[in-house]
Tab-separated table of C-alpha atoms in Angstrom:
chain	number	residue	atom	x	y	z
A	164	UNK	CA	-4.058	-14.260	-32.304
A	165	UNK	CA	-3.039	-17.484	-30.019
A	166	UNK	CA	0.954	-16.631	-29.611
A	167	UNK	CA	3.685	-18.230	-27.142
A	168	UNK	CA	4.715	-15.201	-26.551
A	169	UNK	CA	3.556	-11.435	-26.732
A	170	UNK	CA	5.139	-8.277	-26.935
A	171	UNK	CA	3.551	-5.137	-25.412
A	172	UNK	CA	4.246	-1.804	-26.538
A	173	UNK	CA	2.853	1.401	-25.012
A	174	UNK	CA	6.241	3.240	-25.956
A	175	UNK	CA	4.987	7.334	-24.741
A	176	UNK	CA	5.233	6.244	-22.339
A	177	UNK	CA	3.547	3.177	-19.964
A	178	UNK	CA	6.189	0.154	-21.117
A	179	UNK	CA	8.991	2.678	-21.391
A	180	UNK	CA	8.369	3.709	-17.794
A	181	UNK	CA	8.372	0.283	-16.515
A	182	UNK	CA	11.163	-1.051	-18.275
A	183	UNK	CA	13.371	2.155	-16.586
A	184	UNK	CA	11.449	1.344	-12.997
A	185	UNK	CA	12.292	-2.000	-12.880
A	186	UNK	CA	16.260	-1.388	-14.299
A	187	UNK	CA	16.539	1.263	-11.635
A	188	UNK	CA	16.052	-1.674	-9.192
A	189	UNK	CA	11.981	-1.518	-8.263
A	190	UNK	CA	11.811	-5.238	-6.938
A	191	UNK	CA	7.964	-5.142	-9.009
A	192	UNK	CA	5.726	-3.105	-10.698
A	193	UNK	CA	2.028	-4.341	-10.412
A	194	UNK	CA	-0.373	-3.619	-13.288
A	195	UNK	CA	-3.779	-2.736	-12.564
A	196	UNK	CA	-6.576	-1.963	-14.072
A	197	UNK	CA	-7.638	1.205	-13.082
A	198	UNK	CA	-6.506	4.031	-10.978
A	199	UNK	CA	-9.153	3.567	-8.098
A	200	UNK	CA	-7.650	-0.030	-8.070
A	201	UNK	CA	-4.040	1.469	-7.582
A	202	UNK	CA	-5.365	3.537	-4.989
A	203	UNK	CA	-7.564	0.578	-2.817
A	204	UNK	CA	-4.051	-1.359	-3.062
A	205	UNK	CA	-2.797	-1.920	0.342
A	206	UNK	CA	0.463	-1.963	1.751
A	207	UNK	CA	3.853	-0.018	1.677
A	208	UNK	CA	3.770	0.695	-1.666
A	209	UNK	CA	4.196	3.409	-4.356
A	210	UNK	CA	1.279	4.297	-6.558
A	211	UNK	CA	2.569	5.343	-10.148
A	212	UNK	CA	0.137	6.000	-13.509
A	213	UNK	CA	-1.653	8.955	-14.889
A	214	UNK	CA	-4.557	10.689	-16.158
A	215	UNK	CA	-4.755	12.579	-19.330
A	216	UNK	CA	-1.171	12.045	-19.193
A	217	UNK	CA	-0.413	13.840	-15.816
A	218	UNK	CA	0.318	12.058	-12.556
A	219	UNK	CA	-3.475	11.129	-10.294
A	220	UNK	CA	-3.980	13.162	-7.245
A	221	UNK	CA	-2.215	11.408	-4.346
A	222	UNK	CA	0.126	9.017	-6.594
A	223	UNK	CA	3.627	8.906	-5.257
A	224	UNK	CA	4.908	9.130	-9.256
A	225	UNK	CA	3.450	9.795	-13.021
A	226	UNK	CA	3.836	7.688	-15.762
A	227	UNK	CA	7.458	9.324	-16.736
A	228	UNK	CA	10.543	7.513	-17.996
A	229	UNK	CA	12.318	10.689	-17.082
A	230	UNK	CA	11.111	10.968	-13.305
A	231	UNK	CA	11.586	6.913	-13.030
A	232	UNK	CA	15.405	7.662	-13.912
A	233	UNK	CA	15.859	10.051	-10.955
A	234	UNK	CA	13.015	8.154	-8.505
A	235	UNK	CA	13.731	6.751	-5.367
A	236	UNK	CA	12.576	3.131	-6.341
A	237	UNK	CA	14.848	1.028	-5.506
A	238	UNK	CA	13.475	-2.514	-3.969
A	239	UNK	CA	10.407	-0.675	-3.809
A	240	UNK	CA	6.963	-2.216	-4.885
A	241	UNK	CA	5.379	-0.068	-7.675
A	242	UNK	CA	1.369	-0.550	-8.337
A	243	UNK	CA	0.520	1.221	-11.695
A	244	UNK	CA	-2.244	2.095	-13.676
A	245	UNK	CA	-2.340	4.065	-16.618
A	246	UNK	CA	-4.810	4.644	-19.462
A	247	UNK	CA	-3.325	2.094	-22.202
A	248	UNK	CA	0.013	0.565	-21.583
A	249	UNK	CA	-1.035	-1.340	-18.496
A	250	UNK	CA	-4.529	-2.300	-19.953
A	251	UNK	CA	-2.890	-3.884	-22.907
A	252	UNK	CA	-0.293	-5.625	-20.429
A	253	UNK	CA	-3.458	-7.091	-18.552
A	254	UNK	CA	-5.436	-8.422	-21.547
A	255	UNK	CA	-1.907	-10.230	-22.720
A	256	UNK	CA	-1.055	-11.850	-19.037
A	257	UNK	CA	-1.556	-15.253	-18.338
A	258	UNK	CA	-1.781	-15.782	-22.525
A	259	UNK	CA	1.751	-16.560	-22.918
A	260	UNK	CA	5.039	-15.243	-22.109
A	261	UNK	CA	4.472	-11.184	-21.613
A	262	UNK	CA	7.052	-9.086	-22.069
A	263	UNK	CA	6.601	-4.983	-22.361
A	264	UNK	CA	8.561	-3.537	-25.119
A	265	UNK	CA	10.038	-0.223	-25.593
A	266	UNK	CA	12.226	1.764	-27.807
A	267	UNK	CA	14.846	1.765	-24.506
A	268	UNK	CA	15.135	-2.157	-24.507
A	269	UNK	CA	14.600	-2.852	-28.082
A	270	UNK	CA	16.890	-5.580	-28.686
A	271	UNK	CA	16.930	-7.228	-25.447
A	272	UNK	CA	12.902	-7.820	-25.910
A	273	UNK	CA	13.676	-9.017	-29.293
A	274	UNK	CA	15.939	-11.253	-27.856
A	275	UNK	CA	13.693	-12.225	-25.438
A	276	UNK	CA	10.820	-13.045	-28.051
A	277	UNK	CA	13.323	-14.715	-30.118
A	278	UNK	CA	13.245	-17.447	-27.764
A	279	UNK	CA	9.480	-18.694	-28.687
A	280	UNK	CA	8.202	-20.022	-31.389
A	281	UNK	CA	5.434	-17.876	-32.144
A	282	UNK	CA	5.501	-14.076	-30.878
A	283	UNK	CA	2.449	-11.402	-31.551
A	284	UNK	CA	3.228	-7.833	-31.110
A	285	UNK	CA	0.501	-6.299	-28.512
A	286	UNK	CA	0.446	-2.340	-29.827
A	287	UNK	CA	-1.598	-0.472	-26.648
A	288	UNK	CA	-2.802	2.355	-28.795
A	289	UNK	CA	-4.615	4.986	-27.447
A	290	UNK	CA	-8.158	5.757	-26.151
A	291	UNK	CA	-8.109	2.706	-23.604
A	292	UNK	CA	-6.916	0.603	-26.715
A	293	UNK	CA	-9.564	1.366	-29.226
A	294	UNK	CA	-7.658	3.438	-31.541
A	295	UNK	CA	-4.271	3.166	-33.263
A	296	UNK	CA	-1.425	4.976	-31.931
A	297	UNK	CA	1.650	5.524	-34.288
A	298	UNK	CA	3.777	5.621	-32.066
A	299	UNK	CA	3.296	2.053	-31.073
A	300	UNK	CA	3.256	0.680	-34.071
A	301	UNK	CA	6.737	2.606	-35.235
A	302	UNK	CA	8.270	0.254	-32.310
A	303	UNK	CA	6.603	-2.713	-34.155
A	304	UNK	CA	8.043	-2.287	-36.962
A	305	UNK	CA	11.489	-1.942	-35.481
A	306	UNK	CA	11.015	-4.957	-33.259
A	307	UNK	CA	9.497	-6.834	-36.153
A	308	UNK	CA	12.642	-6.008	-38.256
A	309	UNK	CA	15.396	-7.027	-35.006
A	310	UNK	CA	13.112	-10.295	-35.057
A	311	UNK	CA	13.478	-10.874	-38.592
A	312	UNK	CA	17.500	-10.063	-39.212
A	313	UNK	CA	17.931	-13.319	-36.293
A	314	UNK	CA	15.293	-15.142	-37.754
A	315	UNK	CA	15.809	-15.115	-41.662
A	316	UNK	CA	12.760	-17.413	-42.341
A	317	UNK	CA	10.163	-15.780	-40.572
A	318	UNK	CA	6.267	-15.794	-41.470
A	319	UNK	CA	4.524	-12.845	-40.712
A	320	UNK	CA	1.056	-11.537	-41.094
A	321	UNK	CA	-0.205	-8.793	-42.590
A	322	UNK	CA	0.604	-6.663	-39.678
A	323	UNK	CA	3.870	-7.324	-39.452
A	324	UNK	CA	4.791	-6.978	-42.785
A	325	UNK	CA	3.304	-3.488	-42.779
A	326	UNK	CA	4.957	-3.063	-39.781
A	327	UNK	CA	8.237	-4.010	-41.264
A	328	UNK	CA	7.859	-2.418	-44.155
A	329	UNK	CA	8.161	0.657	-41.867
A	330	UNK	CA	11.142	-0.582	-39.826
A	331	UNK	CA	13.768	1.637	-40.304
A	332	UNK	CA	15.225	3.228	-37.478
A	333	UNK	CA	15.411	7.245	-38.829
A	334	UNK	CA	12.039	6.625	-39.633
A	335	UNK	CA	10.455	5.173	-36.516
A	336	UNK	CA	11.463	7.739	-34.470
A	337	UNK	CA	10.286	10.257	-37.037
A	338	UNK	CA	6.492	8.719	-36.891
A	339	UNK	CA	7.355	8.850	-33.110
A	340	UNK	CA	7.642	12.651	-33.057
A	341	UNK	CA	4.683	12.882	-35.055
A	342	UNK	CA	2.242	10.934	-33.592
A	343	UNK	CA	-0.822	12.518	-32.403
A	344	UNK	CA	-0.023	11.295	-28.546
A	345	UNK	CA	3.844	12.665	-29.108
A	346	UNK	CA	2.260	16.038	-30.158
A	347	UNK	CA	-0.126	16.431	-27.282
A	348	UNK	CA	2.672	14.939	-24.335
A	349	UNK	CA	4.637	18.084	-26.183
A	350	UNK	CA	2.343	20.300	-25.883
A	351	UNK	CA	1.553	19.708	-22.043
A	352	UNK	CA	4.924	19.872	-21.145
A	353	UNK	CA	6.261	16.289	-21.339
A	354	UNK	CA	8.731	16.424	-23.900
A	355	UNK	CA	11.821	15.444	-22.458
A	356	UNK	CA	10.164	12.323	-21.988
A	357	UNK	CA	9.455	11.623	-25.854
A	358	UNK	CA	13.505	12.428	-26.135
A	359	UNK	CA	14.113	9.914	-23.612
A	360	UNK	CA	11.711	7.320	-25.129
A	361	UNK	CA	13.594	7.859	-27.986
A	362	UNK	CA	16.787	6.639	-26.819
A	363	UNK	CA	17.488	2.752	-28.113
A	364	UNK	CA	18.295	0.176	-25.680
A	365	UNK	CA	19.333	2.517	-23.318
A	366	UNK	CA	17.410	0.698	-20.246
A	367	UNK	CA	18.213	-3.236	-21.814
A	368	UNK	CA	15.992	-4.736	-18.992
A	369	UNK	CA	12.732	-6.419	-20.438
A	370	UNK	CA	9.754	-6.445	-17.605
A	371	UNK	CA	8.133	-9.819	-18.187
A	372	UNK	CA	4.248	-10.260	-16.487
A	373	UNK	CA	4.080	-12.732	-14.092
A	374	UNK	CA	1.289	-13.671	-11.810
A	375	UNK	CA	2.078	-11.739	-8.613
A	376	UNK	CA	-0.094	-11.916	-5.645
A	377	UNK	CA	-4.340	-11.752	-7.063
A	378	UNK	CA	-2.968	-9.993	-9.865
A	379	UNK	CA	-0.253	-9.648	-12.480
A	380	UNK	CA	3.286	-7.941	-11.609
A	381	UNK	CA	6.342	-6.585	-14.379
A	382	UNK	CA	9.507	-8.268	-13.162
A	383	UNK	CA	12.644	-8.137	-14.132
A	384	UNK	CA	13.927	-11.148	-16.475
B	464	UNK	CA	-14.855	8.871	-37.008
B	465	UNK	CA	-16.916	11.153	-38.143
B	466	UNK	CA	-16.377	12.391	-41.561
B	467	UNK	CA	-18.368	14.065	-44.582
B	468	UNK	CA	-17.098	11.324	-46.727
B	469	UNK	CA	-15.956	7.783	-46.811
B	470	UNK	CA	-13.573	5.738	-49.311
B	471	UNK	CA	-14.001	2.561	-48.477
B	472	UNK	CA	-11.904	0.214	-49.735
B	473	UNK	CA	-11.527	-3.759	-50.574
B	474	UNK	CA	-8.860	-4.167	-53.301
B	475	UNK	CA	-9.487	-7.715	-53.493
B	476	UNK	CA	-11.656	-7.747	-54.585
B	477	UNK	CA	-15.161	-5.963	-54.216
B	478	UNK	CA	-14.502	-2.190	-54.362
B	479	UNK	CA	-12.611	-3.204	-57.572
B	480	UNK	CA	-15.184	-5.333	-59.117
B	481	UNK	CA	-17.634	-3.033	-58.798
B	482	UNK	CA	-15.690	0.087	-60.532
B	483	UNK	CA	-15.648	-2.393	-63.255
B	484	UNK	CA	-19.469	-3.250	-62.932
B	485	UNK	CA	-20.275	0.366	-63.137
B	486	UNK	CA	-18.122	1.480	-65.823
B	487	UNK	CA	-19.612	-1.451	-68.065
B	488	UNK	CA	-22.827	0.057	-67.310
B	489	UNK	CA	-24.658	-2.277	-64.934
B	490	UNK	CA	-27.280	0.148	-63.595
B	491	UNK	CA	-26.888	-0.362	-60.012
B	492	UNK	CA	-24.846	-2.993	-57.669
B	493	UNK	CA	-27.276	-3.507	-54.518
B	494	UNK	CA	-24.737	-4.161	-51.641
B	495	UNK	CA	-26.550	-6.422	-48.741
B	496	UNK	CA	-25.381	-7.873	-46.195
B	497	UNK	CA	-25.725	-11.691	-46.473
B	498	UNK	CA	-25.477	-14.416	-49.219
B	499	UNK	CA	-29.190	-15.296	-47.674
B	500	UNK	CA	-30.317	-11.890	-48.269
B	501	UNK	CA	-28.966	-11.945	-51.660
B	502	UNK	CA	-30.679	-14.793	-52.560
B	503	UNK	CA	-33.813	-13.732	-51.594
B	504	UNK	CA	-33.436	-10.635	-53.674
B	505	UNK	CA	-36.820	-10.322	-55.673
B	506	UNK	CA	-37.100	-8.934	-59.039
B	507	UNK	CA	-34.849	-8.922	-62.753
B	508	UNK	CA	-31.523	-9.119	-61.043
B	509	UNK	CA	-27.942	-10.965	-61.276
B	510	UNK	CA	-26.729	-11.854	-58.073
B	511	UNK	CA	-22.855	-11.290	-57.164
B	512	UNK	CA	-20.327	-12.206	-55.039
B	513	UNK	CA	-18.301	-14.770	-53.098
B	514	UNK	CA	-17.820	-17.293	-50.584
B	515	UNK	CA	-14.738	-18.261	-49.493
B	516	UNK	CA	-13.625	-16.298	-52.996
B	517	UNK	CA	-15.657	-18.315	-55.211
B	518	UNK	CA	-19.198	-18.010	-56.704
B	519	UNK	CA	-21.651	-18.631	-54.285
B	520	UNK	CA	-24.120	-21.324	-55.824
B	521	UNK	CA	-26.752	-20.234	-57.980
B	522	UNK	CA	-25.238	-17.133	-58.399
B	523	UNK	CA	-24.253	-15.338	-61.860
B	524	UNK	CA	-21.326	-13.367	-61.038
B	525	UNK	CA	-17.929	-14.254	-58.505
B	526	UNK	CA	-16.372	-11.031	-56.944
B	527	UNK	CA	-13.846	-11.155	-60.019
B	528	UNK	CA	-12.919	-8.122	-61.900
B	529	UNK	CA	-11.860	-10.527	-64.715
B	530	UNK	CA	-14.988	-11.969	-65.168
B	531	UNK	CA	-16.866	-8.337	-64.252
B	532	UNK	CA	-14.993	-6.929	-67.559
B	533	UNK	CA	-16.382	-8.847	-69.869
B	534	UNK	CA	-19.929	-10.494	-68.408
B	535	UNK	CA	-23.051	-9.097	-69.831
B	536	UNK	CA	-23.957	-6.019	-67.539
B	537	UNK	CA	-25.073	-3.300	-69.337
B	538	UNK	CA	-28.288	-1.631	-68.112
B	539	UNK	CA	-28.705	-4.715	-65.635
B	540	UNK	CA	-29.553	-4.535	-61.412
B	541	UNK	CA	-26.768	-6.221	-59.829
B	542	UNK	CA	-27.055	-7.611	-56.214
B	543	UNK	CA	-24.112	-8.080	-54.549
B	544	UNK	CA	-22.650	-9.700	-50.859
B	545	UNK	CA	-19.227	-10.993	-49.934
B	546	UNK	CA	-17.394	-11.097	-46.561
B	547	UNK	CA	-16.022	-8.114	-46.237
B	548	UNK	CA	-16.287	-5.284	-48.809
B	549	UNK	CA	-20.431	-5.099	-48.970
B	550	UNK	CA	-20.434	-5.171	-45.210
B	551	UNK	CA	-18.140	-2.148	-45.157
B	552	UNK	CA	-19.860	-0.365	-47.254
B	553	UNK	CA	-23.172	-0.841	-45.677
B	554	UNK	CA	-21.749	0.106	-42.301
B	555	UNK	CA	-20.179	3.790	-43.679
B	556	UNK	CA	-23.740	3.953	-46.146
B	557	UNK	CA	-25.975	7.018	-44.285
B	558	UNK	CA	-23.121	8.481	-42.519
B	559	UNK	CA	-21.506	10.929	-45.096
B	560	UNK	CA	-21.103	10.611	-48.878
B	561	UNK	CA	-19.561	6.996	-49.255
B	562	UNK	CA	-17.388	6.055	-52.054
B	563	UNK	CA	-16.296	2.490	-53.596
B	564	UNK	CA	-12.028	3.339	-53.854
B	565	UNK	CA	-9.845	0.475	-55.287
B	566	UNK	CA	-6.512	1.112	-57.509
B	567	UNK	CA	-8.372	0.949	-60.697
B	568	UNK	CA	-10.408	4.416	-59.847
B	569	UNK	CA	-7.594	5.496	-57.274
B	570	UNK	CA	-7.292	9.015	-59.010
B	571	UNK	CA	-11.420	9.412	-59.721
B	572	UNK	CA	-12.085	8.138	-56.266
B	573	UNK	CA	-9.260	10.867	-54.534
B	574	UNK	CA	-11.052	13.594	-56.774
B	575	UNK	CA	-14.309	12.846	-55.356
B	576	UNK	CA	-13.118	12.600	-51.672
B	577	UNK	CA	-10.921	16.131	-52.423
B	578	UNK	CA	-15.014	17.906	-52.526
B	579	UNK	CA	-15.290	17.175	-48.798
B	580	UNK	CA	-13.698	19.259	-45.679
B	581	UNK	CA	-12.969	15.675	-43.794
B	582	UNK	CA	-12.544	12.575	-45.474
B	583	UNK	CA	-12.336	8.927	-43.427
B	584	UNK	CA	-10.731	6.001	-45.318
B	585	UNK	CA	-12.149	2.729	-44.045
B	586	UNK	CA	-10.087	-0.328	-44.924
B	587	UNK	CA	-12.652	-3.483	-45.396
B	588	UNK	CA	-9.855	-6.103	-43.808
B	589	UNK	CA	-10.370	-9.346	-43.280
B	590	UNK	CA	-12.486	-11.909	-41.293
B	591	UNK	CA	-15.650	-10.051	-42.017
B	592	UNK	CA	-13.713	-6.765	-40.771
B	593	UNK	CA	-12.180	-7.998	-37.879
B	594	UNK	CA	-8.767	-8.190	-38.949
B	595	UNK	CA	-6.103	-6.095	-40.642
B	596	UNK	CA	-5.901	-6.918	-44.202
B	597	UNK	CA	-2.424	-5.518	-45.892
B	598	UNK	CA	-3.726	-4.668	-49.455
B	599	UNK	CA	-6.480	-2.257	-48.681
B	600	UNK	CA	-4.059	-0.447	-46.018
B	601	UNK	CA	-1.814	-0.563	-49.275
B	602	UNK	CA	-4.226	1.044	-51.182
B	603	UNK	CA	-5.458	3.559	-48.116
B	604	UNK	CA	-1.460	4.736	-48.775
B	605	UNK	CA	-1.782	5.961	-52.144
B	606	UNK	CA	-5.188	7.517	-51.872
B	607	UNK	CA	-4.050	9.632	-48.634
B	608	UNK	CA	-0.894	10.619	-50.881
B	609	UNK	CA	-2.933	11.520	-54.005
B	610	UNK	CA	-4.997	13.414	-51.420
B	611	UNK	CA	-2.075	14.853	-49.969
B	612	UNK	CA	-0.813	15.958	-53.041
B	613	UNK	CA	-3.530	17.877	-54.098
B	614	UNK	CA	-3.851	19.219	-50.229
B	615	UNK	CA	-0.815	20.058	-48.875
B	616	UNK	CA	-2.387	21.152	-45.739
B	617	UNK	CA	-4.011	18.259	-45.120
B	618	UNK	CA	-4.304	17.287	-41.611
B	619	UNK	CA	-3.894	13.746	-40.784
B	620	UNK	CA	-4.864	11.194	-37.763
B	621	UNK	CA	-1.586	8.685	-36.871
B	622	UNK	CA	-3.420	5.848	-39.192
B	623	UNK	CA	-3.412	8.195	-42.267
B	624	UNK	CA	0.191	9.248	-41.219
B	625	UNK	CA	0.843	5.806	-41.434
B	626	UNK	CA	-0.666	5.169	-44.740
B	627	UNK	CA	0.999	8.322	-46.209
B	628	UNK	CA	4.710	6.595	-45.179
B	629	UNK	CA	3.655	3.845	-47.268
B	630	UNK	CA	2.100	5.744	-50.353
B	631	UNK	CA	4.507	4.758	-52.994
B	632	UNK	CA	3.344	2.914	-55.823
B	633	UNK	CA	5.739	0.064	-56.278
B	634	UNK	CA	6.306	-0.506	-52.640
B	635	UNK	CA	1.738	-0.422	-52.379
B	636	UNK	CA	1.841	-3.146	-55.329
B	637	UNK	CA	4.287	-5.046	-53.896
B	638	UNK	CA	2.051	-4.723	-50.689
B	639	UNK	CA	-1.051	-5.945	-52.312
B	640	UNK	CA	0.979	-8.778	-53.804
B	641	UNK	CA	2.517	-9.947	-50.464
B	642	UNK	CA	-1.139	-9.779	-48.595
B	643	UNK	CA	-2.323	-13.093	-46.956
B	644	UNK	CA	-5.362	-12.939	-48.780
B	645	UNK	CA	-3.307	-12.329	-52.606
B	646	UNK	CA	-1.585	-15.113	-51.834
B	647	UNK	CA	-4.638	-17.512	-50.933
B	648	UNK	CA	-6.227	-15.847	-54.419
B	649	UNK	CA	-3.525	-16.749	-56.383
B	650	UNK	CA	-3.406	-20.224	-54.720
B	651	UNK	CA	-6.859	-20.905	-55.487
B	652	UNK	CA	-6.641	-19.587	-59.213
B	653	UNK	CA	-7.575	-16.293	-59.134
B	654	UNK	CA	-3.915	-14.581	-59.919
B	655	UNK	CA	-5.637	-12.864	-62.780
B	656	UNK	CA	-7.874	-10.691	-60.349
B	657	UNK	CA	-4.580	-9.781	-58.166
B	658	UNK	CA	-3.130	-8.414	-61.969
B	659	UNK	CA	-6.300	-6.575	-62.792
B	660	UNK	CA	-6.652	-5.178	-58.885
B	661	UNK	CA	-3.817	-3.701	-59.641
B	662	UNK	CA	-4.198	-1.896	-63.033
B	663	UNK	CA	-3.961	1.468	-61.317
B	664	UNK	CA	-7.199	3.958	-62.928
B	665	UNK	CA	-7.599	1.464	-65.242
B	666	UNK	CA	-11.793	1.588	-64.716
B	667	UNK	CA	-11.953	5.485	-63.704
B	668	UNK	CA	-15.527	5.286	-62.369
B	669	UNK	CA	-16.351	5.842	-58.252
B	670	UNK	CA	-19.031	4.427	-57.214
B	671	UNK	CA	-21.186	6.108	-55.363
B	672	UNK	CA	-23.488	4.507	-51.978
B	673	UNK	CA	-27.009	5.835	-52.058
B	674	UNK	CA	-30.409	5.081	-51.009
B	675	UNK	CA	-32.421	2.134	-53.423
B	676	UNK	CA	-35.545	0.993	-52.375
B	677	UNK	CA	-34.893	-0.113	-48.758
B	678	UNK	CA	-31.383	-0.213	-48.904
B	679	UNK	CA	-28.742	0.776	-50.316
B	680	UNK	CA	-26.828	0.614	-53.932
B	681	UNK	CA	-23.729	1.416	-55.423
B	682	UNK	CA	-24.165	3.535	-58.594
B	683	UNK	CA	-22.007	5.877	-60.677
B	684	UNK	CA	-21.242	9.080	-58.922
């Protein structure tokens, strides 16, 4: 889909993370596309992403919105890579305006999207983006239903009707509990980070994707 | 995914239109994979299906389960290719049992999927597959909560968990209704073919994909 603008979600937990990294005062968070990039990047930076969900070998911070809350990042430079959520960020930049979504700055990327003409709502999924990931598209469908109460005649495509056909708020974070990716975070010992996913428009900064450098960066608004 | 079995589905129209094929009694529908192909077909046949939604030229039958339900059928070899529903069925055919599922055979087609250990839905879409298509994931809803029903173990990946939310019955019809593609149907003057789409186990016959000759058919189970 050709959109102005595109909203990416990889809610547990990539967009979540960098949404709380950057409102914590991290002067950028660069996206890249794998972790053996992350690690060949030069300079005094910190190296944040994970593996099967748990932080790489040598990487100064996982892919945690909890840890980002406490983390020393202040106008630090962040270089991240992480299975799905920065993947997804990469195939959207330079397409449009790229924002990364998250239950924690909900309305303020809604806002933000609200400004274009023609959004498209970028769910990261799982399995290096070939599978759907309920999660994600439980954010959608909130997002899509913030987007349509300020915009009363919008058109949307089959996607996002499903998607708001699902937009209630009790439910959303019900299909976020009990998506497959939710169960296994739990089960590894990540939890507290679903809970603080979870927690709407508590970090109201939206990262936007801007050409940074050779690459692509998540700045603040 | 693998699976034992596979309900595919395209609502609107082919999975429908051939329930109603079979249940008149046409002997076999031979699903192929191009209009071309079709065409070349050799032998005492009617050919089927659709381009752009209408009768191909030269061709007997549409993809309309109007017209299926009351054409002469009985005892005859059908051959059949549109954009999306033959192709889906050709790519589940070899890999499990694979079933035609539509709302007018919802309940027969659940029953037949409720023999196997692990069951796969596949939604035909749109854009010869490539895109989501609202009133087949409508219709992947209620199957997955007639399954459910009859299951209540059943485990489920986050797309049938998905589905499930959405398995009501008015909200599904209202779903198939508010689909891109029922709404370029109805513009185009097949309304009629929405109504009968959704005459829930109105034609309770599942087609079954087997072997024929050198490729594959869709015959009563």
């Amino acid at each position: 889909m050709d959109a102005e603008c595109y909203l990416v979600i990889d809610v547990l937990r990539a967009t979540t993370t960098i949404a709380v990294l950057l409102a914590r005062g991290a002067a950028e968070v660069r996206v890249v596309g794998s972790l053996a990039e992350a690690r060949q990047f030069g300079g005094d930076v910190l190296r944040a992403g994970e593996e099967r969900g748990f932080r790489p070998e040598g990487f100064d911070l996982g892919n945690s919105p909890t840890e980002a809350a406490t983390a020393a990042v202040e106008g630090r430079r962040i270089v991240m890579a992480t299975t799905n959520g920065t993947n997804a960020l990469l195939a959207a930049a330079g397409r449009g305006a790229v924002f990364a979504a998250s239950l924690v700055n909900l309305s303020a990327a809604a806002a933000a999207a609200a400004q274009y003409r023609r959004a498209a709502i970028l769910c990261a999924g799982t399995h290096r983006g070939t599978r759907f990931a309920l999660e994600d598209f439980a954010v959608a469908g909130l997002l899509t239903a913030t987007l349509a109460r300020s915009a009363p005649n919008l058109e949307l495509g089959d996607g996002a009707r499903l998607a708001l056909a699902c937009g209630r708020t009790p439910e959303a974070s019900g299909m976020v509990r009990a998506a497959a990716h939710a169960r296994y975070l739990a089960s590894v010992g990540f939890g507290a980070d679903i809970e603080a996913a979870l927690q709407l428009d508590s970090w109201p900064v939206v990262p936007h994707v801007a050409a940074s450098g050779e690459g692509w960066a998540a700045l603040r608004c």
